[in-house]
């Protein structure tokens, strides 16, 4: 354990040193555009500081927008920022957003666009590609691909959802029951995700997040109380437990999807793609965990044996670790009400 800690600390320091050394030299610009009405956009523009002066780059909106450029930026202590409202009566579909001056720099600009009827778009502009032409519409295939990626990214960034799935892996050792539990979890969160995204059910976010944390605490207790050869309720009928809690997790996914938004006219496609992306991310996580365990069991048989049966040190550690993290999340979320 001491050796692993030393390796981790060393790696962290190395990465931190690399990050600090390159932070200023490679700091990108940032242009955010948020559509408020069909004709109005809120624009935020941030460009790097170069020896006390703003980098010589400009954010230029399409000529149909007024103003196409903002006022002189102000220094916020680390970069130069400006913001403005742009009126674009004829819209910006098919028009070009550019960063003049970027071709002479050695950095990039991240363009983040949130429109009323298209998915959130993040574009990387470079010295070789200083402009972006806004698509007029997204085809069904493009919508599916976009929301598939969003679903995949969301589940891999949702630590509470992944911890729930991980707890199922620790608790349920029978492969058939494990498959049934994960399938039930997927079906359940797909149902509530669709219903909430279409506005058919509405539940405040904080209580949902708290109950999600509580669901993980429940599984941690089941892990710690497990007796070899004796199946508890969560092990005899894991699909019932997974389905019940999956309904709540689906509301959590819906909260994230509401922040992204659904494209008008392509809602069924977007919902299906987001769910498929979530499921692919979930399966990727499960495969990664099982593969890691297989490698550990093959390379370190003594360590692998600590996780094979109930009440071995490995399982007890996992139960307390999962429960401790989930309890921390629960307290944090309840205190935030």
Tab-separated table of C-alpha atoms in Angstrom:
chain	number	residue	atom	x	y	z
A	1	UNK	CA	0.000	0.000	0.000
A	2	UNK	CA	2.835	2.364	0.860
A	3	UNK	CA	4.485	1.661	-2.489
A	4	UNK	CA	1.277	2.338	-4.399
A	5	UNK	CA	0.806	5.583	-2.504
A	6	UNK	CA	4.316	6.698	-3.391
A	7	UNK	CA	3.745	5.873	-7.049
A	8	UNK	CA	0.482	7.801	-7.066
A	9	UNK	CA	1.983	10.863	-5.399
A	10	UNK	CA	4.958	10.848	-7.757
A	11	UNK	CA	2.705	10.560	-10.792
A	12	UNK	CA	0.482	13.367	-9.499
A	13	UNK	CA	3.445	15.692	-8.967
A	14	UNK	CA	4.810	14.947	-12.413
A	15	UNK	CA	1.461	15.648	-14.054
A	16	UNK	CA	0.976	18.790	-11.987
A	17	UNK	CA	4.406	20.021	-12.964
A	18	UNK	CA	3.742	19.401	-16.643
A	19	UNK	CA	0.369	21.134	-16.386
A	20	UNK	CA	1.782	24.181	-14.604
A	21	UNK	CA	4.681	24.450	-16.993
A	22	UNK	CA	2.450	24.498	-20.040
A	23	UNK	CA	-0.655	26.246	-18.703
A	24	UNK	CA	0.240	29.740	-19.774
A	25	UNK	CA	2.021	28.850	-22.984
A	26	UNK	CA	-0.870	26.763	-24.310
A	27	UNK	CA	-3.842	28.528	-22.709
A	28	UNK	CA	-6.665	28.608	-25.280
A	29	UNK	CA	-9.166	31.320	-26.013
A	30	UNK	CA	-12.823	30.678	-25.248
A	31	UNK	CA	-15.919	31.875	-27.089
A	32	UNK	CA	-19.328	30.965	-25.712
A	33	UNK	CA	-22.562	31.707	-27.551
A	34	UNK	CA	-25.925	31.024	-25.921
A	35	UNK	CA	-29.132	31.597	-27.860
A	36	UNK	CA	-31.721	33.418	-25.747
A	37	UNK	CA	-34.413	33.966	-28.379
A	38	UNK	CA	-34.626	33.061	-32.097
A	39	UNK	CA	-32.842	36.350	-32.867
A	40	UNK	CA	-30.737	37.046	-29.752
A	41	UNK	CA	-27.455	35.517	-28.624
A	42	UNK	CA	-25.531	36.067	-25.392
A	43	UNK	CA	-21.813	36.143	-26.224
A	44	UNK	CA	-18.893	35.679	-23.831
A	45	UNK	CA	-15.355	36.076	-25.197
A	46	UNK	CA	-12.166	35.312	-23.288
A	47	UNK	CA	-8.707	35.628	-24.781
A	48	UNK	CA	-5.328	34.926	-23.181
A	49	UNK	CA	-3.030	37.476	-21.634
A	50	UNK	CA	0.329	37.991	-23.343
A	51	UNK	CA	2.820	39.926	-21.185
A	52	UNK	CA	0.153	42.213	-19.790
A	53	UNK	CA	-1.821	42.753	-22.992
A	54	UNK	CA	-4.635	40.839	-24.694
A	55	UNK	CA	-3.618	38.364	-27.372
A	56	UNK	CA	-4.134	39.862	-30.821
A	57	UNK	CA	-7.132	37.776	-31.785
A	58	UNK	CA	-10.759	38.814	-32.275
A	59	UNK	CA	-14.058	36.977	-32.047
A	60	UNK	CA	-16.158	37.887	-35.072
A	61	UNK	CA	-19.761	36.805	-35.458
A	62	UNK	CA	-21.519	36.583	-38.841
A	63	UNK	CA	-22.125	39.904	-40.620
A	64	UNK	CA	-25.867	39.405	-40.130
A	65	UNK	CA	-25.362	39.933	-36.373
A	66	UNK	CA	-25.138	43.299	-34.659
A	67	UNK	CA	-22.715	43.917	-33.158
A	68	UNK	CA	-20.505	41.342	-34.791
A	69	UNK	CA	-17.683	42.153	-32.348
A	70	UNK	CA	-17.730	43.157	-28.704
A	71	UNK	CA	-16.245	46.145	-26.898
A	72	UNK	CA	-12.612	46.269	-25.789
A	73	UNK	CA	-11.962	43.429	-23.314
A	74	UNK	CA	-11.179	43.946	-19.640
A	75	UNK	CA	-8.556	42.096	-17.630
A	76	UNK	CA	-10.041	39.779	-14.971
A	77	UNK	CA	-6.750	38.853	-13.330
A	78	UNK	CA	-5.830	36.000	-15.650
A	79	UNK	CA	-7.279	36.781	-19.086
A	80	UNK	CA	-9.098	39.440	-21.087
A	81	UNK	CA	-12.869	39.118	-21.224
A	82	UNK	CA	-15.833	40.825	-22.821
A	83	UNK	CA	-19.514	40.007	-23.231
A	84	UNK	CA	-22.380	41.380	-25.274
A	85	UNK	CA	-25.827	40.694	-26.696
A	86	UNK	CA	-25.887	40.140	-30.432
A	87	UNK	CA	-29.028	40.530	-32.528
A	88	UNK	CA	-29.122	38.206	-35.539
A	89	UNK	CA	-32.484	38.816	-37.261
A	90	UNK	CA	-31.848	36.388	-40.101
A	91	UNK	CA	-30.258	33.760	-37.851
A	92	UNK	CA	-26.768	32.316	-38.099
A	93	UNK	CA	-27.509	28.983	-39.794
A	94	UNK	CA	-25.143	28.633	-42.715
A	95	UNK	CA	-23.136	31.684	-41.565
A	96	UNK	CA	-19.514	31.757	-40.398
A	97	UNK	CA	-17.971	32.550	-37.017
A	98	UNK	CA	-14.263	33.365	-37.196
A	99	UNK	CA	-11.290	34.311	-35.036
A	100	UNK	CA	-9.153	36.768	-37.073
A	101	UNK	CA	-5.546	36.818	-35.898
A	102	UNK	CA	-5.578	33.220	-34.690
A	103	UNK	CA	-3.598	32.154	-37.757
A	104	UNK	CA	-0.572	34.009	-36.336
A	105	UNK	CA	-0.775	32.430	-32.853
A	106	UNK	CA	0.294	29.132	-31.345
A	107	UNK	CA	-2.868	28.409	-29.412
A	108	UNK	CA	-6.459	27.323	-30.029
A	109	UNK	CA	-9.898	28.752	-29.357
A	110	UNK	CA	-12.752	26.661	-27.987
A	111	UNK	CA	-16.120	27.654	-29.406
A	112	UNK	CA	-19.133	26.498	-27.393
A	113	UNK	CA	-22.588	27.051	-28.901
A	114	UNK	CA	-25.920	26.344	-27.249
A	115	UNK	CA	-28.830	27.044	-29.587
A	116	UNK	CA	-32.535	26.591	-28.952
A	117	UNK	CA	-33.059	23.769	-31.431
A	118	UNK	CA	-29.682	22.043	-31.864
A	119	UNK	CA	-27.515	20.010	-29.469
A	120	UNK	CA	-24.742	21.692	-27.534
A	121	UNK	CA	-21.790	22.082	-29.900
A	122	UNK	CA	-18.130	22.459	-28.958
A	123	UNK	CA	-15.684	23.307	-31.738
A	124	UNK	CA	-11.906	23.617	-31.594
A	125	UNK	CA	-10.578	26.396	-33.798
A	126	UNK	CA	-6.872	26.331	-34.619
A	127	UNK	CA	-4.351	28.524	-36.474
A	128	UNK	CA	-5.046	26.367	-39.548
A	129	UNK	CA	-8.829	26.496	-39.163
A	130	UNK	CA	-9.867	29.866	-37.770
A	131	UNK	CA	-13.531	29.756	-38.834
A	132	UNK	CA	-16.598	27.607	-38.268
A	133	UNK	CA	-19.645	27.488	-40.513
A	134	UNK	CA	-22.814	26.878	-38.525
A	135	UNK	CA	-24.837	23.987	-40.015
A	136	UNK	CA	-28.358	24.852	-41.092
A	137	UNK	CA	-29.857	21.637	-39.707
A	138	UNK	CA	-28.730	18.310	-38.353
A	139	UNK	CA	-29.783	15.136	-40.113
A	140	UNK	CA	-31.249	12.259	-38.139
A	141	UNK	CA	-27.913	10.458	-38.338
A	142	UNK	CA	-26.027	13.484	-37.062
A	143	UNK	CA	-28.465	13.907	-34.174
A	144	UNK	CA	-28.099	10.226	-33.275
A	145	UNK	CA	-24.291	10.384	-33.383
A	146	UNK	CA	-24.212	13.589	-31.345
A	147	UNK	CA	-26.513	12.344	-28.565
A	148	UNK	CA	-24.892	8.919	-28.560
A	149	UNK	CA	-21.612	10.604	-27.658
A	150	UNK	CA	-23.307	12.814	-25.065
A	151	UNK	CA	-24.884	9.792	-23.352
A	152	UNK	CA	-21.602	7.883	-23.367
A	153	UNK	CA	-19.715	10.836	-21.889
A	154	UNK	CA	-22.385	11.520	-19.275
A	155	UNK	CA	-22.409	8.034	-17.750
A	156	UNK	CA	-18.607	7.932	-17.582
A	157	UNK	CA	-18.655	11.296	-15.787
A	158	UNK	CA	-21.529	10.272	-13.475
A	159	UNK	CA	-19.613	8.848	-10.540
A	160	UNK	CA	-22.746	8.116	-8.511
A	161	UNK	CA	-24.287	6.015	-11.297
A	162	UNK	CA	-21.016	4.163	-11.868
A	163	UNK	CA	-20.616	3.512	-8.144
A	164	UNK	CA	-24.106	1.964	-8.085
A	165	UNK	CA	-23.162	-0.381	-10.946
A	166	UNK	CA	-19.840	-1.168	-9.249
A	167	UNK	CA	-21.684	-2.063	-6.028
A	168	UNK	CA	-23.834	-4.492	-8.033
A	169	UNK	CA	-20.660	-6.114	-9.377
A	170	UNK	CA	-19.275	-6.542	-5.855
A	171	UNK	CA	-22.546	-7.830	-4.398
A	172	UNK	CA	-23.825	-10.189	-7.121
A	173	UNK	CA	-21.460	-13.023	-7.998
A	174	UNK	CA	-23.921	-15.105	-10.026
A	175	UNK	CA	-23.507	-14.080	-13.672
A	176	UNK	CA	-27.155	-14.695	-14.617
A	177	UNK	CA	-28.413	-12.579	-11.743
A	178	UNK	CA	-25.873	-9.870	-12.534
A	179	UNK	CA	-27.007	-9.652	-16.167
A	180	UNK	CA	-30.625	-9.496	-15.024
A	181	UNK	CA	-29.871	-6.720	-12.552
A	182	UNK	CA	-27.998	-4.557	-15.055
A	183	UNK	CA	-30.681	-5.119	-17.701
A	184	UNK	CA	-33.427	-4.106	-15.250
A	185	UNK	CA	-31.424	-1.023	-14.272
A	186	UNK	CA	-31.114	-0.023	-17.933
A	187	UNK	CA	-34.818	-0.526	-18.700
A	188	UNK	CA	-35.876	1.442	-15.639
A	189	UNK	CA	-33.678	4.485	-16.179
A	190	UNK	CA	-34.659	4.525	-19.862
A	191	UNK	CA	-38.343	4.782	-18.889
A	192	UNK	CA	-37.998	7.679	-16.454
A	193	UNK	CA	-35.452	9.447	-18.659
A	194	UNK	CA	-37.935	9.474	-21.531
A	195	UNK	CA	-40.902	10.518	-19.374
A	196	UNK	CA	-38.995	13.321	-17.643
A	197	UNK	CA	-37.388	14.589	-20.854
A	198	UNK	CA	-40.836	14.894	-22.463
A	199	UNK	CA	-42.175	16.772	-19.445
A	200	UNK	CA	-44.595	14.041	-18.357
A	201	UNK	CA	-43.080	13.834	-14.871
A	202	UNK	CA	-41.184	16.470	-12.931
A	203	UNK	CA	-39.203	15.865	-9.746
A	204	UNK	CA	-36.829	18.415	-8.117
A	205	UNK	CA	-33.176	17.588	-8.640
A	206	UNK	CA	-31.807	17.700	-5.042
A	207	UNK	CA	-34.168	15.004	-3.620
A	208	UNK	CA	-33.451	12.745	-6.594
A	209	UNK	CA	-29.684	13.108	-6.171
A	210	UNK	CA	-30.000	12.379	-2.450
A	211	UNK	CA	-32.022	9.196	-3.018
A	212	UNK	CA	-29.518	8.074	-5.652
A	213	UNK	CA	-26.793	8.359	-3.005
A	214	UNK	CA	-29.045	6.497	-0.564
A	215	UNK	CA	-29.464	3.669	-3.088
A	216	UNK	CA	-25.703	3.190	-3.083
A	217	UNK	CA	-25.642	3.166	0.739
A	218	UNK	CA	-28.276	0.408	0.635
A	219	UNK	CA	-26.116	-1.755	-1.646
A	220	UNK	CA	-23.071	-1.146	0.567
A	221	UNK	CA	-25.027	-2.421	3.588
A	222	UNK	CA	-26.095	-5.471	1.583
A	223	UNK	CA	-22.438	-6.171	0.752
A	224	UNK	CA	-21.404	-5.981	4.402
A	225	UNK	CA	-24.292	-8.161	5.622
A	226	UNK	CA	-23.845	-10.841	2.985
A	227	UNK	CA	-23.356	-14.376	4.334
A	228	UNK	CA	-21.699	-17.074	2.253
A	229	UNK	CA	-24.336	-19.443	0.873
A	230	UNK	CA	-27.227	-17.249	2.026
A	231	UNK	CA	-28.849	-14.926	-0.502
A	232	UNK	CA	-30.302	-11.684	0.789
A	233	UNK	CA	-33.259	-9.965	-0.898
A	234	UNK	CA	-30.977	-7.918	-3.152
A	235	UNK	CA	-29.258	-11.131	-4.308
A	236	UNK	CA	-32.369	-13.307	-4.689
A	237	UNK	CA	-34.242	-10.659	-6.691
A	238	UNK	CA	-31.556	-8.218	-7.825
A	239	UNK	CA	-33.579	-7.122	-10.869
A	240	UNK	CA	-36.355	-5.847	-8.565
A	241	UNK	CA	-33.915	-3.735	-6.556
A	242	UNK	CA	-32.096	-2.543	-9.687
A	243	UNK	CA	-35.341	-1.661	-11.465
A	244	UNK	CA	-36.665	0.304	-8.483
A	245	UNK	CA	-33.506	2.337	-8.045
A	246	UNK	CA	-33.025	2.579	-11.812
A	247	UNK	CA	-36.219	4.633	-12.022
A	248	UNK	CA	-34.577	7.206	-9.750
A	249	UNK	CA	-31.282	7.138	-11.615
A	250	UNK	CA	-33.199	7.832	-14.827
A	251	UNK	CA	-34.470	11.074	-13.281
A	252	UNK	CA	-30.846	11.974	-12.627
A	253	UNK	CA	-29.986	11.350	-16.269
A	254	UNK	CA	-32.969	13.484	-17.269
A	255	UNK	CA	-31.569	16.392	-15.266
A	256	UNK	CA	-28.367	16.258	-17.287
A	257	UNK	CA	-30.257	15.896	-20.557
A	258	UNK	CA	-32.433	18.923	-19.742
A	259	UNK	CA	-29.258	21.008	-19.463
A	260	UNK	CA	-28.248	19.845	-22.950
A	261	UNK	CA	-31.694	20.183	-24.502
A	262	UNK	CA	-33.466	18.121	-27.141
A	263	UNK	CA	-33.535	19.128	-30.821
A	264	UNK	CA	-36.962	20.062	-32.078
A	265	UNK	CA	-38.356	17.464	-34.469
A	266	UNK	CA	-35.770	14.811	-33.522
A	267	UNK	CA	-36.730	14.128	-29.893
A	268	UNK	CA	-37.305	10.332	-30.264
A	269	UNK	CA	-33.986	9.936	-32.100
A	270	UNK	CA	-32.125	12.012	-29.517
A	271	UNK	CA	-33.660	10.103	-26.584
A	272	UNK	CA	-32.860	6.730	-28.132
A	273	UNK	CA	-29.293	7.763	-28.933
A	274	UNK	CA	-28.704	9.194	-25.444
A	275	UNK	CA	-29.973	5.968	-23.850
A	276	UNK	CA	-27.819	3.836	-26.138
A	277	UNK	CA	-24.819	6.010	-25.293
A	278	UNK	CA	-25.496	5.611	-21.561
A	279	UNK	CA	-25.772	1.843	-21.975
A	280	UNK	CA	-22.555	1.633	-24.005
A	281	UNK	CA	-20.731	3.668	-21.374
A	282	UNK	CA	-22.142	1.446	-18.652
A	283	UNK	CA	-21.077	-1.743	-20.458
A	284	UNK	CA	-17.634	-0.254	-21.080
A	285	UNK	CA	-17.287	0.374	-17.356
A	286	UNK	CA	-18.440	-3.153	-16.444
A	287	UNK	CA	-16.041	-4.766	-18.925
A	288	UNK	CA	-13.168	-2.590	-17.683
A	289	UNK	CA	-13.812	-3.529	-14.038
A	290	UNK	CA	-14.099	-7.255	-14.790
A	291	UNK	CA	-10.990	-7.168	-16.982
A	292	UNK	CA	-9.030	-5.366	-14.267
A	293	UNK	CA	-10.135	-7.930	-11.682
A	294	UNK	CA	-9.145	-10.791	-14.005
A	295	UNK	CA	-5.681	-9.281	-14.462
A	296	UNK	CA	-5.232	-8.788	-10.713
A	297	UNK	CA	-6.404	-12.331	-9.973
A	298	UNK	CA	-3.971	-13.743	-12.535
A	299	UNK	CA	-0.995	-11.589	-11.553
A	300	UNK	CA	-1.624	-11.494	-7.798
A	301	UNK	CA	-3.587	-14.614	-6.788
A	302	UNK	CA	-3.290	-13.774	-3.077
A	303	UNK	CA	-4.941	-10.401	-3.640
A	304	UNK	CA	-7.616	-11.888	-5.895
A	305	UNK	CA	-8.630	-14.359	-3.178
A	306	UNK	CA	-9.499	-11.440	-0.890
A	307	UNK	CA	-12.536	-10.654	-3.073
A	308	UNK	CA	-13.885	-14.132	-3.841
A	309	UNK	CA	-16.173	-14.788	-0.871
A	310	UNK	CA	-18.172	-12.899	1.732
A	311	UNK	CA	-16.441	-11.351	4.724
A	312	UNK	CA	-12.987	-11.547	3.188
A	313	UNK	CA	-10.925	-8.382	3.824
A	314	UNK	CA	-11.342	-7.240	0.233
A	315	UNK	CA	-15.137	-7.379	0.266
A	316	UNK	CA	-15.375	-5.763	3.684
A	317	UNK	CA	-13.101	-2.966	2.512
A	318	UNK	CA	-15.200	-2.489	-0.636
A	319	UNK	CA	-18.426	-2.375	1.370
A	320	UNK	CA	-17.151	0.296	3.741
A	321	UNK	CA	-15.489	2.283	0.947
A	322	UNK	CA	-18.631	2.316	-1.203
A	323	UNK	CA	-20.837	3.145	1.761
A	324	UNK	CA	-18.487	5.868	2.997
A	325	UNK	CA	-18.367	7.658	-0.345
A	326	UNK	CA	-22.128	7.377	-0.828
A	327	UNK	CA	-22.807	8.644	2.703
A	328	UNK	CA	-20.586	11.650	2.057
A	329	UNK	CA	-22.550	12.402	-1.110
A	330	UNK	CA	-25.835	11.940	0.766
A	331	UNK	CA	-24.883	14.373	3.525
A	332	UNK	CA	-23.546	16.867	1.013
A	333	UNK	CA	-26.743	16.770	-1.060
A	334	UNK	CA	-29.126	16.888	1.884
A	335	UNK	CA	-27.286	19.894	3.297
A	336	UNK	CA	-27.681	21.597	-0.075
A	337	UNK	CA	-31.501	21.535	0.008
